[in-house]
Coordinates of C-alpha atoms in Angstrom, one line a residue:
Chain T
X1 CA 0.0 0.0 0.0
X2 CA 1.6 3.3 -1.1
X3 CA -0.9 5.6 0.5
X4 CA -0.6 7.8 3.5
X5 CA -0.4 5.8 6.7
X6 CA -1.0 6.9 10.3
X7 CA -0.3 5.2 13.6
X8 CA -2.0 4.5 15.9
X9 CA -5.5 4.4 14.4
X10 CA -7.0 4.8 17.9
X11 CA -5.7 6.2 21.1
X12 CA -7.4 6.5 24.5
X13 CA -5.6 8.4 27.1
X14 CA -6.3 10.1 30.4
X15 CA -6.4 13.8 30.8
X16 CA -3.0 15.3 31.5
X17 CA -1.1 12.5 29.7
X18 CA 1.1 13.1 26.6
X19 CA 0.4 11.4 23.3
X20 CA 2.3 11.2 20.0
X21 CA 1.0 10.3 16.6
X22 CA 3.0 9.3 13.5
X23 CA 2.3 9.9 9.9
X24 CA 4.1 8.4 6.9
X25 CA 3.3 10.3 3.7
X26 CA 3.4 9.0 0.2
X27 CA 7.1 8.6 -0.4
X28 CA 7.8 11.2 -3.0
X29 CA 5.6 13.8 -1.6
X30 CA 7.3 17.0 -0.3
X31 CA 4.4 18.5 1.6
X32 CA 2.8 17.1 4.7
X33 CA -0.2 18.5 6.5
X34 CA -1.9 17.9 9.9
X35 CA -5.7 18.5 10.3
X36 CA -8.1 17.9 13.1
X37 CA -11.7 16.9 12.7
X38 CA -14.4 16.9 15.3
X39 CA -17.9 15.4 15.1
X40 CA -20.1 17.2 12.6
X41 CA -17.2 19.4 11.3
X42 CA -14.9 19.3 8.3
X43 CA -11.2 18.9 8.8
X44 CA -9.5 22.0 10.3
X45 CA -5.9 22.9 9.3
X46 CA -3.3 22.7 12.1
X47 CA 0.1 22.9 10.4
X48 CA 2.1 22.0 7.3
X49 CA 5.7 21.1 6.3
X50 CA 7.5 21.6 3.1
X51 CA 10.2 18.9 3.3
X52 CA 11.5 19.3 6.8
X53 CA 10.6 22.9 7.3
X54 CA 7.4 23.7 9.3
X55 CA 6.1 26.7 7.3
X56 CA 2.7 27.4 8.8
X57 CA 0.9 26.9 12.1
X58 CA -2.8 27.5 12.7
X59 CA -3.9 29.5 15.8
X60 CA -5.6 26.2 16.7
X61 CA -2.2 24.8 17.4
X62 CA -1.7 25.7 21.1
X63 CA 1.6 25.6 22.8
X64 CA 0.8 22.1 24.0
X65 CA 1.0 20.8 20.4
X66 CA 4.2 20.3 18.6
X67 CA 4.9 18.7 15.2
X68 CA 8.1 17.6 13.6
X69 CA 9.2 16.2 10.3
X70 CA 12.9 15.2 10.6
X71 CA 14.6 14.6 7.3
X72 CA 11.5 15.5 5.4
X73 CA 10.0 12.0 5.6
X74 CA 7.6 10.9 8.3
X75 CA 6.1 13.3 10.8
X76 CA 5.0 13.2 14.4
X77 CA 2.4 15.3 16.2
X78 CA 2.7 15.4 20.0
X79 CA 0.1 16.7 22.4
X80 CA 1.3 17.4 25.9
X81 CA -1.0 17.5 28.9
X82 CA -4.0 16.4 27.0
X83 CA -7.4 17.9 27.7
X84 CA -10.9 16.5 27.0
X85 CA -11.3 19.1 24.2
X86 CA -8.4 17.5 22.4
X87 CA -10.6 14.5 21.6
X88 CA -10.9 14.4 17.8
X89 CA -9.7 12.7 14.7
X90 CA -6.2 13.8 13.7
X91 CA -5.7 13.6 9.9
X92 CA -2.4 13.7 8.1
X93 CA -2.2 14.5 4.4
X94 CA 0.6 14.7 1.9
X95 CA 1.0 16.2 -1.6
X96 CA 3.6 16.6 -4.3
X97 CA 3.5 20.2 -5.2
X98 CA 5.5 22.9 -6.9
X99 CA 2.9 25.7 -6.9
X100 CA 0.8 27.4 -4.3
X101 CA -2.1 24.9 -4.3
X102 CA -2.2 21.2 -4.6
X103 CA -4.3 18.0 -4.2
X104 CA -3.8 16.5 -0.8
X105 CA -4.0 12.8 -0.1
X106 CA -5.3 11.9 3.3
X107 CA -4.4 9.1 5.6
X108 CA -7.1 7.2 7.6
X109 CA -6.6 9.3 10.7
X110 CA -5.9 8.7 14.4
X111 CA -8.9 9.0 16.6
X112 CA -8.0 10.4 20.0
X113 CA -10.2 10.0 23.1
X114 CA -9.2 11.9 26.2
X115 CA -11.0 10.6 29.3
Chain R
X1 CA -16.9 32.7 10.9
X2 CA -17.2 29.9 8.3
X3 CA -15.5 30.7 5.0
X4 CA -16.8 27.6 3.3
X5 CA -20.4 26.6 3.8
X6 CA -22.3 23.5 2.9
X7 CA -25.8 24.3 4.0
X8 CA -27.4 20.9 3.4
X9 CA -26.3 18.4 6.0
X10 CA -27.8 15.5 4.0
X11 CA -29.2 14.6 0.6
X12 CA -31.1 11.5 -0.5
X13 CA -31.2 10.4 -4.1
X14 CA -32.4 7.4 -6.0
X15 CA -30.0 5.3 -7.9
X16 CA -29.6 6.5 -11.5
X17 CA -30.7 10.0 -10.8
X18 CA -28.6 13.1 -10.5
X19 CA -27.1 14.2 -7.2
X20 CA -26.3 17.9 -6.7
X21 CA -24.2 19.0 -3.8
X22 CA -23.8 22.7 -3.1
X23 CA -21.1 24.8 -1.5
X24 CA -20.8 28.6 -0.9
X25 CA -17.8 30.5 0.1
X26 CA -17.2 34.0 1.4
X27 CA -13.5 34.7 0.7
X28 CA -13.1 36.2 -2.7
X29 CA -9.4 35.4 -2.5
X30 CA -10.0 31.6 -2.8
X31 CA -8.8 30.5 -6.2
X32 CA -8.9 26.7 -6.1
X33 CA -11.7 24.4 -5.0
X34 CA -11.8 20.7 -4.3
X35 CA -14.3 18.1 -3.4
X36 CA -13.5 15.2 -1.2
X37 CA -15.5 12.1 -0.4
X38 CA -15.3 10.4 3.0
X39 CA -16.4 6.9 4.0
X40 CA -16.7 6.0 7.7
X41 CA -13.4 5.1 9.4
X42 CA -11.4 6.3 6.4
X43 CA -9.7 9.6 5.6
X44 CA -11.1 11.9 2.9
X45 CA -10.5 10.9 -0.7
X46 CA -9.9 13.5 -3.4
X47 CA -12.6 13.5 -6.0
X48 CA -12.3 16.5 -8.3
X49 CA -11.1 20.1 -8.3
X50 CA -11.5 23.3 -10.2
X51 CA -9.4 26.4 -10.6
X52 CA -11.0 29.8 -10.4
X53 CA -10.1 30.5 -14.0
X54 CA -12.6 27.8 -15.1
X55 CA -16.3 27.5 -14.6
X56 CA -16.6 23.8 -15.2
X57 CA -14.5 20.6 -14.8
X58 CA -15.7 17.1 -15.6
X59 CA -14.3 13.7 -14.7
X60 CA -16.5 10.8 -15.6
X61 CA -19.7 10.9 -13.7
X62 CA -18.5 13.9 -11.6
X63 CA -18.8 17.5 -12.8
X64 CA -18.0 20.6 -10.7
X65 CA -19.4 24.0 -11.6
X66 CA -18.0 27.2 -10.3
X67 CA -19.9 30.5 -10.3
X68 CA -17.4 33.1 -9.1
X69 CA -19.8 36.0 -9.1
X70 CA -22.2 34.1 -6.7
X71 CA -19.3 32.6 -4.8
X72 CA -20.9 29.2 -5.3
X73 CA -19.9 25.8 -6.5
X74 CA -21.7 22.6 -7.0
X75 CA -20.8 19.0 -7.6
X76 CA -23.0 17.0 -9.9
X77 CA -23.0 13.2 -9.9
X78 CA -24.7 11.5 -12.8
X79 CA -25.9 8.8 -12.6
X80 CA -25.8 8.3 -8.9
X81 CA -24.8 4.9 -7.6
X82 CA -25.3 3.3 -4.1
X83 CA -21.5 3.3 -3.7
X84 CA -21.5 7.0 -3.9
X85 CA -23.2 7.1 -0.5
X86 CA -20.7 9.0 1.7
X87 CA -19.9 12.4 3.2
X88 CA -18.8 15.0 0.7
X89 CA -16.7 17.9 1.7
X90 CA -16.1 21.0 -0.2
X91 CA -12.7 22.7 0.3
X92 CA -11.1 25.9 -0.8
X93 CA -7.6 27.3 -1.0
X94 CA -6.0 30.5 -2.1
X95 CA -2.5 31.9 -2.4
X96 CA -3.1 34.2 0.5
X97 CA -4.2 31.4 2.9
X98 CA -1.9 29.8 5.5
X99 CA 0.5 28.1 3.1
X100 CA -1.7 25.8 1.0
X101 CA -4.1 24.9 3.8
X102 CA -7.5 23.7 2.7
X103 CA -10.5 25.3 4.3
X104 CA -13.3 22.7 4.5
X105 CA -17.0 22.9 4.8
X106 CA -18.9 20.8 7.3
X107 CA -19.9 18.2 4.7
X108 CA -23.0 16.8 3.2
X109 CA -24.0 13.2 3.7
X110 CA -25.3 11.7 0.4
X111 CA -27.4 8.6 0.5
X112 CA -28.1 6.8 -2.7
X113 CA -30.9 4.2 -2.5
X114 CA -31.3 1.4 -5.0

């Protein structure tokens, strides 16, 4: 399977714990995005990388959130001191783009439940 | 303030008929629009896109129409099939947005009955 993969698919944690998610993009894709989706809403942009550089962060990305993409390959999204409001589906997408807009390919998502 | 709006949460259509999903946007700087389809427990799957320099793009059974003056786009599916039953998201992007971030609507759930 050469699509975008995410791990884990589900995560249940207690409030205050730290969690880390991983995204493996399509191998030749240079852009990688993180989105969050809550029930009844569309995906909301969190941050994106071009190669290893994190170029944009949404105001939704509080100081408790950090994302990395070492070596421009896979990416991790860490949430520290989780809160119940962090419960959502976290989606990763990747694209091969040379211009300002592109078609993004999404992974299956990681569903986070904070108890 | 929602910049991309899908005002119909759901749509039911009979197999073989046309499905029309609508989307409105408020930001005149958006210049690229995409439709994604999402099945339960899967990520969104890209369906079709249109640039603001065009007013129509067609791909098989799927056609997207863009009316820039009305800030409105629609997705037509003809003929509709039961396998088309899914949530459809309209998304927009523009060169002045955060990078190439997509701004999504809330989605419309399409049900196609046989």
